[in-house]
XYZ file of C-alpha atoms in Angstrom:
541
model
C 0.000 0.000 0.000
C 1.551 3.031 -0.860
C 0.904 5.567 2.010
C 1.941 8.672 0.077
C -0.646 8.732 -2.226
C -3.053 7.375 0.478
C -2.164 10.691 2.607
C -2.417 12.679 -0.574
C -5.640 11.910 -1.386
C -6.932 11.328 2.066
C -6.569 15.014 2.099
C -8.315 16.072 -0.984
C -11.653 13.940 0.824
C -11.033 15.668 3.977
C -13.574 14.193 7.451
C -15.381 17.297 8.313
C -14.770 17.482 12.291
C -16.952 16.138 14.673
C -18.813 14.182 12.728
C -20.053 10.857 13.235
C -21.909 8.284 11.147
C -23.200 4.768 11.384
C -23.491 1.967 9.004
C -26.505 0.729 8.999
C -28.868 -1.582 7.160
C -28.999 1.408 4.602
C -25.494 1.588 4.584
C -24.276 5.570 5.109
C -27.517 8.047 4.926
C -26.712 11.889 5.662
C -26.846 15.339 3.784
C -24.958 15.119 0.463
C -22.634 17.711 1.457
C -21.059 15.428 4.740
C -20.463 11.808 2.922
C -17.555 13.318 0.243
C -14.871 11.703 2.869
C -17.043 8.752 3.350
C -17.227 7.883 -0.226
C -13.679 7.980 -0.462
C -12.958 5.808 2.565
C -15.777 3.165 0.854
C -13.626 2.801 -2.374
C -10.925 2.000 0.604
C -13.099 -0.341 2.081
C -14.493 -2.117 -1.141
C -11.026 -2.882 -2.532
C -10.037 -4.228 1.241
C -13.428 -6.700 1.024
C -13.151 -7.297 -2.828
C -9.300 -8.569 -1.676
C -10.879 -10.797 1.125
C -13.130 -12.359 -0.745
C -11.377 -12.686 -3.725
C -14.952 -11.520 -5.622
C -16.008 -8.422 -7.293
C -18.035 -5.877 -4.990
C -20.731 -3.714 -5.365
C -20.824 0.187 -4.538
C -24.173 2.187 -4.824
C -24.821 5.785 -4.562
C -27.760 6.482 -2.997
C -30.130 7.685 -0.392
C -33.506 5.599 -1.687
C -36.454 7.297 -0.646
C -35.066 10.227 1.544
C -35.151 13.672 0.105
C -33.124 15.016 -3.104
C -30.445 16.635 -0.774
C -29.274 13.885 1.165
C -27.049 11.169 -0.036
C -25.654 7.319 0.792
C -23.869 4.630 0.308
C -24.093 0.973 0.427
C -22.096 -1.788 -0.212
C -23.032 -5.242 -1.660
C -21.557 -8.686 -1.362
C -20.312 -10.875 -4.101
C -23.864 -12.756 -5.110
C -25.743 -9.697 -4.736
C -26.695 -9.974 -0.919
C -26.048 -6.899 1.592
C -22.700 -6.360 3.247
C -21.970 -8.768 5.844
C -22.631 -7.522 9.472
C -18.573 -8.085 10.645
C -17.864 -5.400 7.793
C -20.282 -2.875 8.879
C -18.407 -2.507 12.309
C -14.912 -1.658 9.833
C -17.030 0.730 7.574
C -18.310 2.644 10.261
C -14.596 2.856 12.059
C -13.578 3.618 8.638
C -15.904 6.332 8.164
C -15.068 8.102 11.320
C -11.296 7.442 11.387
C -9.644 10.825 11.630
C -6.902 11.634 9.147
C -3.862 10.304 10.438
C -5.177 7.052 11.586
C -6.498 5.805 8.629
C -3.309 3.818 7.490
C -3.761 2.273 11.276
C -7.529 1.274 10.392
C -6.679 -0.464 7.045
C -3.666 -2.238 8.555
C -5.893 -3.661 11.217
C -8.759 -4.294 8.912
C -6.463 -6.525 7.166
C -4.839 -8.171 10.171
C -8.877 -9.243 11.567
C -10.372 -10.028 8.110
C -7.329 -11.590 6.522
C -7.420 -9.464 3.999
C -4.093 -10.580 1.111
C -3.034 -7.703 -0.082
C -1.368 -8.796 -3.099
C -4.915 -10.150 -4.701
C -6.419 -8.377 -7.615
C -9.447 -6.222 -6.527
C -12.436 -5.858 -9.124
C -15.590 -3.313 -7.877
C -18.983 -2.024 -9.826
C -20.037 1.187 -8.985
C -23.705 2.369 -9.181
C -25.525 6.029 -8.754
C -28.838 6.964 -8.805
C -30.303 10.659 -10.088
C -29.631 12.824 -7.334
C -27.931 16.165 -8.265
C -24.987 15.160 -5.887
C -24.446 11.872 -6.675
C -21.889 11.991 -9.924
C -19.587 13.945 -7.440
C -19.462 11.316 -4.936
C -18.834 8.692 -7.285
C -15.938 9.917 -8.132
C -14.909 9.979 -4.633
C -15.566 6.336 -4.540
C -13.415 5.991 -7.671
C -10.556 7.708 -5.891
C -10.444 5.383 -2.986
C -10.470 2.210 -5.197
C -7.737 3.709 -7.168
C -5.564 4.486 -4.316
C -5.309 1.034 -3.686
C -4.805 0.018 -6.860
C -8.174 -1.710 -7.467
C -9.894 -1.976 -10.799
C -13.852 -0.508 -11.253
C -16.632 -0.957 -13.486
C -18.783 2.271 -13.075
C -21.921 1.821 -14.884
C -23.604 5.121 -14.058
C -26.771 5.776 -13.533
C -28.582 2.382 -12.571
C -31.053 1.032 -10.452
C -29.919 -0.196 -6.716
C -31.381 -3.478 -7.515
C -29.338 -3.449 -10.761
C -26.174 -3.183 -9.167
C -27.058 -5.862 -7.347
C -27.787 -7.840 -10.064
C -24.971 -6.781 -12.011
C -23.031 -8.065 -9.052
C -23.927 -11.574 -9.121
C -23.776 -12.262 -12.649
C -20.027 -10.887 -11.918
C -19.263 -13.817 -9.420
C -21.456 -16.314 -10.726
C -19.488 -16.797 -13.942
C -22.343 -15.473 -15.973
C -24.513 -18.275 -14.451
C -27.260 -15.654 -13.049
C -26.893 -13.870 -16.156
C -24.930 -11.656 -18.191
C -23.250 -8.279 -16.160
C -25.119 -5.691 -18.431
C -28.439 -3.429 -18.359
C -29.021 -5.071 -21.449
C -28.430 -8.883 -20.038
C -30.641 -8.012 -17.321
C -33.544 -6.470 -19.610
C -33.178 -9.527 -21.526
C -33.661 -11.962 -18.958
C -36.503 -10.365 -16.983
C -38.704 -9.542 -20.451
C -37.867 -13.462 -21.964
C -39.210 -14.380 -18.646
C -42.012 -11.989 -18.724
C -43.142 -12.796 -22.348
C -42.854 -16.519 -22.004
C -45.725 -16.074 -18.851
C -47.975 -13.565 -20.119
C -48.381 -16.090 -23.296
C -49.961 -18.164 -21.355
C -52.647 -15.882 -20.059
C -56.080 -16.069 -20.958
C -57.133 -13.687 -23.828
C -53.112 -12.947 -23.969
C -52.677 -11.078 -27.019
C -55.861 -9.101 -27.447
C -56.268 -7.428 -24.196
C -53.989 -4.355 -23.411
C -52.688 -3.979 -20.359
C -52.446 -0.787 -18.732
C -50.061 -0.210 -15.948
C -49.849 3.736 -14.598
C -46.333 4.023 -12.290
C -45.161 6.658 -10.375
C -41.265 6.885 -10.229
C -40.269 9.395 -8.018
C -39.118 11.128 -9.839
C -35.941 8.829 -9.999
C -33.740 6.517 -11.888
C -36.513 3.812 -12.219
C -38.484 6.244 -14.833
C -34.971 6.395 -16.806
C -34.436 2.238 -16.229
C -38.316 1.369 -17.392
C -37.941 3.621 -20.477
C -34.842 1.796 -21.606
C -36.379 -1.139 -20.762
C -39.880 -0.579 -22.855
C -38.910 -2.040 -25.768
C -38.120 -5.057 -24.673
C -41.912 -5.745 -23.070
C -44.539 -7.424 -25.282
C -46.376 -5.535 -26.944
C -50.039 -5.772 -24.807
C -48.440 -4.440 -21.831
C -48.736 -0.738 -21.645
C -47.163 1.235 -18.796
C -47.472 5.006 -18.349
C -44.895 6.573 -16.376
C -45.290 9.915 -13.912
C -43.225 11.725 -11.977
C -40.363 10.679 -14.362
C -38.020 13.428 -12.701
C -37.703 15.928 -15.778
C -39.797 18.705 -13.944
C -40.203 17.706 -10.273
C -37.683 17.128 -7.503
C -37.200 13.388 -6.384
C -39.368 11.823 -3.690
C -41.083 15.092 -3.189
C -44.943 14.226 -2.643
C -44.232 11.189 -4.765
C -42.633 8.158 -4.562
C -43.845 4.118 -2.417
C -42.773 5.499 0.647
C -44.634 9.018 0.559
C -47.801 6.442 -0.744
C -47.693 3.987 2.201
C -47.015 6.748 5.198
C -49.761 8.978 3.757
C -51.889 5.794 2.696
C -53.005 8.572 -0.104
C -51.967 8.775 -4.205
C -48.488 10.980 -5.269
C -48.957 14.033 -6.530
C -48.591 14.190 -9.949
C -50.924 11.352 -11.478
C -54.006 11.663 -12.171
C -56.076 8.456 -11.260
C -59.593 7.188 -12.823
C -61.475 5.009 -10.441
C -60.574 0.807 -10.769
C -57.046 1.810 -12.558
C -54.218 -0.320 -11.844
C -51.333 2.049 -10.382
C -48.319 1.542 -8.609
C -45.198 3.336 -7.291
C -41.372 2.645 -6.775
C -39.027 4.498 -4.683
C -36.385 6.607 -5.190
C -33.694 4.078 -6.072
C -36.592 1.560 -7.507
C -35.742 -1.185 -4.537
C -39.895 -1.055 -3.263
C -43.059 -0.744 -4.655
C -46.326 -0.373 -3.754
C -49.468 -0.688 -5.843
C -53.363 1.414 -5.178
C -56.471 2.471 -6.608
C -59.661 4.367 -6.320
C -62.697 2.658 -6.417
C -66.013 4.185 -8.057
C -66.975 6.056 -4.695
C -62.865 8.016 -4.629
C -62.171 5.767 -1.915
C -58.090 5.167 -1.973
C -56.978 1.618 -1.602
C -53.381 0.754 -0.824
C -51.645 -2.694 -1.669
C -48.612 -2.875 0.263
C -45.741 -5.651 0.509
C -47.887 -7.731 2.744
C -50.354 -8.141 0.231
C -47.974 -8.347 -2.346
C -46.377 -11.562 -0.682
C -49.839 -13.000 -0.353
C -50.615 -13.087 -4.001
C -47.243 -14.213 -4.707
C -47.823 -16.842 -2.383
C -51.051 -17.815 -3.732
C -49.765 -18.281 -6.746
C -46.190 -20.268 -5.760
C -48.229 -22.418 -3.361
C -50.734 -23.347 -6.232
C -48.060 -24.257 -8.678
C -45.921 -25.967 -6.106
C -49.071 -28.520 -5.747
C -49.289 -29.063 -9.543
C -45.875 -30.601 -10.039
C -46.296 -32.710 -7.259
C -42.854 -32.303 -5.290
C -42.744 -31.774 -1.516
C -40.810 -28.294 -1.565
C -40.896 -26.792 1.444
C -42.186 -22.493 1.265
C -42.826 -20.396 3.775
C -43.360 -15.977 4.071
C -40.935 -14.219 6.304
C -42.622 -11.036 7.684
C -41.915 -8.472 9.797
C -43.913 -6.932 13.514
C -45.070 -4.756 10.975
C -47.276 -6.918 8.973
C -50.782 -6.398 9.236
C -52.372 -8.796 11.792
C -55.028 -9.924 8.656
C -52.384 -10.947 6.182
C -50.496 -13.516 8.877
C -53.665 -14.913 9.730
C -54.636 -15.127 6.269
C -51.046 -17.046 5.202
C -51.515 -19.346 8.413
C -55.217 -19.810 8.714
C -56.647 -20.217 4.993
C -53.664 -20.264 2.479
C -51.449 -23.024 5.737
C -48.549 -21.446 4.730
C -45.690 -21.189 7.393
C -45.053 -18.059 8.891
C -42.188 -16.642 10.259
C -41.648 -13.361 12.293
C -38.069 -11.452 12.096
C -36.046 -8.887 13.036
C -36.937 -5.044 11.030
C -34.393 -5.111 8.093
C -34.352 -6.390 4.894
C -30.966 -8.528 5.881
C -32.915 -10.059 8.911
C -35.638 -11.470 6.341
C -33.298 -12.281 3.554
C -31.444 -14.396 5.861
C -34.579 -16.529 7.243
C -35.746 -16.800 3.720
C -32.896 -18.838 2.631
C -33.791 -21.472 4.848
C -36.946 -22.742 2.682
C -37.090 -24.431 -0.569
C -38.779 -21.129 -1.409
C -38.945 -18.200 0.944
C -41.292 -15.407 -0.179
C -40.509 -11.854 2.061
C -41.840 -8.226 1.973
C -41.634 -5.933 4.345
C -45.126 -3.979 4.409
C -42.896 -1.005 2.696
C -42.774 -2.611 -0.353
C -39.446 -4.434 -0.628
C -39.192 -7.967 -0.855
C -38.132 -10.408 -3.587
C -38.700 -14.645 -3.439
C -35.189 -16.549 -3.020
C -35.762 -20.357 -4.179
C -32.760 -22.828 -2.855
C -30.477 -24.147 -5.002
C -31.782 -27.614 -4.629
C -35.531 -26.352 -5.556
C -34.343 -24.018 -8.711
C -32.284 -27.556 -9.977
C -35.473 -29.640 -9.490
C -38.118 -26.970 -11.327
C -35.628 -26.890 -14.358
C -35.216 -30.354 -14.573
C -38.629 -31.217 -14.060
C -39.889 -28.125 -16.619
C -37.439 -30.322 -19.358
C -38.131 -33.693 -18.681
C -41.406 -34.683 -16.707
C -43.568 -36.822 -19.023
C -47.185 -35.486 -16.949
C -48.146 -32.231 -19.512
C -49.798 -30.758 -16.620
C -46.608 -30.959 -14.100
C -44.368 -30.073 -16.983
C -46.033 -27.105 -17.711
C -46.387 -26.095 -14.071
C -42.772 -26.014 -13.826
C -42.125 -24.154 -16.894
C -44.227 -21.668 -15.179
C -41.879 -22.122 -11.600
C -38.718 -21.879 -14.266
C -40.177 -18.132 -15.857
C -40.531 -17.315 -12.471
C -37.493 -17.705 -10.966
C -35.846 -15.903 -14.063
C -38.461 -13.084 -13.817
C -37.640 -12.562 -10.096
C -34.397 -10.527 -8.886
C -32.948 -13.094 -5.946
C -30.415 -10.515 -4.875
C -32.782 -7.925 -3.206
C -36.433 -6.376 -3.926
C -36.377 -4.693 -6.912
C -38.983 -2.694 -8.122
C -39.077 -3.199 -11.622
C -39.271 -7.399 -11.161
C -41.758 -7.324 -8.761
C -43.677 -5.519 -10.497
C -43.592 -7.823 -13.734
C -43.844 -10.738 -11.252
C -47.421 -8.794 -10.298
C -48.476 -7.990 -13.541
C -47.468 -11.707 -14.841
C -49.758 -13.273 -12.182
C -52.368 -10.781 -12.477
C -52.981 -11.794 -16.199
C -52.417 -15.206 -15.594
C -55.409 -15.640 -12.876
C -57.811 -13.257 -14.861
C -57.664 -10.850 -11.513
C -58.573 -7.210 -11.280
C -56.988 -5.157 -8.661
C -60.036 -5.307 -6.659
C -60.293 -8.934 -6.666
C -56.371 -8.745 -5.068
C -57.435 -6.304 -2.863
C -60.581 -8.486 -1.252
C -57.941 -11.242 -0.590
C -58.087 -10.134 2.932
C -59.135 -6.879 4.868
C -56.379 -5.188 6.546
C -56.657 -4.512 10.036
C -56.827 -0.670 11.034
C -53.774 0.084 12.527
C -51.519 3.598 13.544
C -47.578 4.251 13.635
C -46.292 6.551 15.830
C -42.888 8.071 16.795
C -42.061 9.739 20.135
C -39.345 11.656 21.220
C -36.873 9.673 24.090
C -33.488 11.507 25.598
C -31.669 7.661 24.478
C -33.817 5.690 22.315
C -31.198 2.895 24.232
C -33.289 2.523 27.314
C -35.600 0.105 24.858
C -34.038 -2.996 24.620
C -36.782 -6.080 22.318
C -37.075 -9.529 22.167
C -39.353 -11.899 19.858
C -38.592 -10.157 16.923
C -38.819 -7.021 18.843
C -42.607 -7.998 19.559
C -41.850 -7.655 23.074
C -40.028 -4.878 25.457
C -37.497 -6.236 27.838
C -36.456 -2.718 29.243
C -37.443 -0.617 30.975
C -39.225 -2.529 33.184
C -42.982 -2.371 33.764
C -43.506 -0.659 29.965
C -44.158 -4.405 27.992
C -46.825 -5.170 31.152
C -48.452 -1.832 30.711
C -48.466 -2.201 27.106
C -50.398 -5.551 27.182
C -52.731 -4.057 30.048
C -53.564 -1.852 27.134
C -53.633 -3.962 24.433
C -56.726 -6.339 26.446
C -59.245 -3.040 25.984
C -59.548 -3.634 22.591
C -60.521 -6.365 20.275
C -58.160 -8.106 17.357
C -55.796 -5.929 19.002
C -51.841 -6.119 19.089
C -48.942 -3.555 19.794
C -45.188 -3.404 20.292
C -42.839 -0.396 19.825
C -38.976 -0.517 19.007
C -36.568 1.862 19.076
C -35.367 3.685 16.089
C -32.267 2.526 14.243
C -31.016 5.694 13.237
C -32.199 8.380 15.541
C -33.437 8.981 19.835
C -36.925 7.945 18.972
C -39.382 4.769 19.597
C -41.870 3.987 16.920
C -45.077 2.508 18.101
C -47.055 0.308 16.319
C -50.768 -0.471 17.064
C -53.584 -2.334 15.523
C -57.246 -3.132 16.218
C -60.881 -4.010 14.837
C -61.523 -0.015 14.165
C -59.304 2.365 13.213
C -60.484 4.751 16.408
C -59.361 1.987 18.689
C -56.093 1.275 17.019
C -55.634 5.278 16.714
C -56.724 5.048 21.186
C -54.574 2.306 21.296
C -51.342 3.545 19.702
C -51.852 7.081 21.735
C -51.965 5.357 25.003
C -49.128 2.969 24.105
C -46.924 6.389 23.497
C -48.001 7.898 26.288
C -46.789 4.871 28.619
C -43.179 5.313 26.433
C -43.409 8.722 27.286
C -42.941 8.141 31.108
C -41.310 4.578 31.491
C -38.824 5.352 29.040
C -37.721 9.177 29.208
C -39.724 11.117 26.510
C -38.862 14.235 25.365
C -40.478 17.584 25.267
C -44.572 17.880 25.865
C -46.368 14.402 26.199
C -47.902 13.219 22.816
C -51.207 14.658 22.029
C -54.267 12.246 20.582
């Protein structure tokens, strides 16, 4: 390592002083103007990992769904998955290593993660739209340069792309090829090959309207148009040439406000949907005839996928083990309706997307969402093996062609992480191929009223969860006042956790009206308020 040039450069990416950040499940989030050091130090860090690993690593510019001035970073693993955990404890000492220690930090990084130093190091850089993200990219290529690694920066592209892009890398080209066009190619072959099959496929358009947030997913489905067949017809808003990104718009502005983006103009009973900022969730809503707004979120996005898996999973006849992975935040209705009607397995993790990635990978085929809209299906490599053979040779016409179906699937769907643009394919592929409207989705199963809530705490610490933080451990007396309150009311449940990024507790309730889960959630923060050290004036109702 040569530290000349390290120091030199180090000091063109100076650490503004003071400052502080954590790695988190979103990797580095923080106004654009704070992370130019940060970038630098994760070029560093991805040519340290790409060395340990001896793969090809993935570094993406973005902040998702937070506003146009703030900025991120995350790093991904070599087949696509999120950085692992022992890493994010060296990016976030890397991050806030002052100046003259940061030869220390990467000698010591090396030392605990075995890092060989004379390996070849290979990493694919990603941005999305944001005004300050071509800047910081650069940044990142400076770091891998230092230390003589070798990038791939493919500009503007969707998180879930990178992802993609990433796998293919260190798969030999076995996931696919490591181009936007390999990955167009493989999602609309997939896509074609299922909508064929569809009754009246062919003579019915389909119209799709999608909000994009003003962000790179309107510049990624445009590219990607003319590669869909030709009945599907998708109208794209909020494609970022006039408004800012995420403002008013945008799956995560559409599931907090449980209300349409601004910007697109809805006729009652029309299919709609909306990604995020960085096109890694979506959401999908309507209006009925009366202007009544309906919101289908990831929960009920995993249901129909699971109706749909479990259905052809039965046809060819093999005993492949599925299950959902969820999160506290699932609606009470949709668990009850995997467990109680559909007897799928249910199981309850962690908030994160790495906590239900991980528990998904123990199932033949493990469907997650988290009720934000991302969430992708991972099948095992012993289930994928048996589809395709099976979709080849099985003499049955009915099982064969019930695997071909599995085998389009598993092409259509991004395994690496939810990705808005393959979900919502996935959706539109099963849609056609039941004959459902997006009412008849929507009646699946009622969700239950329910409330979020945030309040204020001096150290959001003093919450410590258990049973996929259904439960409070600390302080003491808060979980037994909490179930007290949760008896009052019927179908009722609520559990609060603390926030990951900032000295607040969210508090989720739910119950059989929305004025008693609204009651509910109110007296749940005001017990948070004094057991656990709130802030300020006591919440309101």
């Amino acid at each position: 390592m040569d530290s000349e040039a390290l120091k030199k450069y180090s000091a063109l990416h100076p650490k503004p002083a003071g400052l502080t950040l954590q790695y988190g499940t979103a990797g580095f989030r923080t106004k654009a103007e704070q992370l130019d050091h940060v970038m630098f130090r994760m070029g560093l860090l991805a040519v340290l990992r790409s060395k340990a690993v001896a793969s090809t690593i993935g570094i993406m510019v973005t902040a998702s769904h937070n506003p146009e001035e703030d900025n991120g970073v995350k790093l991904v693993d070599p087949l696509g998955e999120m950085l692992h955990p022992s890493w994010e404890e060296y990016a976030t000492q890397l991050a806030n290593a002052e100046e003259q220690e940061l030869q220390k930090i990467i000698t010591e990084i090396c030392q605990k993660a075995a890092v060989n130093q004379h390996k070849d190091a290979s990493v694919f850089i990603g941005r999305d739209t944001r005004p300050s993200s071509e800047k910081l990219s650069q940044s990142v290529i400076d770091g891998i340069s230092v230390l003589g690694g070798r990038y791939h920066d493919y500009g503007l592209v969707t998180t879930p792309q990178l992802h993609y892009m990433v796998c293919c890398q260190n798969t030999q080209g076995r996931y696919g090829k490591a181009t936007l066009e390999g990955y167009y190619e493989k999602l609309s072959k997939a896509f074609t090959e299922l909508i064929k099959q569809s009754p009246g496929s062919g003579e019915n358009q389909r119209h799709l309207k999608i909000d994009c947030a003003n962000g790179i997913g309107a510049l990624k489905l445009s590219e990607m148009e003319p590669y869909f067949p030709k009945e599907v017809l998708i109208h794209l808003y909020n494609d970022g040439t006039k408004e800012k990104l995420n403002h008013l718009c945008g799956a995560d502005f559409v599931k907090v406000h449980q209300k349409p983006p601004r910007g697109l103009d809805m006729k009652p009973n029309e299919r709609c949907c909306s990604f995020d900022g960085d096109a890694d969730r979506i959401v999908y809503y309507y209006k009925d005839t009366t202007g009544h707004f309906h919101l289908i979120d990831g929960d009920k996005i995993a249901t129909l996928i699971s109706i749909f898996l479990k259905e052809l999973l039965a046809k060819v006849g093999q005993t492949l083990k599925m299950a959902v992975v969820q999160t506290a935040y699932a609606n009470g209705s949709s668990t009850r309706y995997l467990e109680e009607t559909l007897k799928v397995p249910v199981h309850c993790v962690k908030t994160g997307v790495k906590h239900l990635h991980h528990k998904a990978q123990e199932f033949d085929v493990g469907v997650y969402f988290e009720a934000n809209g991302h969430g992708t299906v991972l099948f095992s490599k012993a289930a994928e093996t048996k589809i395709r053979q099976l979709a080849k040779e099985e003499k049955d016409d009915e099982k064969r062609e019930a695997a071909k179906v599995l085998e389009n699937m598993i092409d259509l769907i991004n395994q690496t992480v939810g990705d808005a643009v393959s979900d919502m394919l996935v959706i539109e592929a099963i849609l056609a191929l039941k004959g459902l409207t997006v009412q008849q989705w929507d009646t699946v199963y009622t969700d239950l009223p329910n409330r979020l809530l945030k309040v204020q705490v001096a150290d959001r610490r003093v919450i410590d969860t258990t049973d996929a933080e259904r439960r409070a451990v600390t302080p003491p007396g808060l979980q037994e006042k909490i179930d007290a309150l949760v008896k009052k009311y019927k179908l009722s449940r609520a559990f609060v956790r603390p926030s990951g990024t900032e000295d607040v507790v969210r508090i989720y309730a739910e119950a059989d009206t929305q004025e008693n889960a609204d009651a509910l959630a109110h007296e749940v923060s005001l017990a948070v308020y004094h057991l656990a050290g709130g802030k300020g004036a006591p919440p309101q109702p």
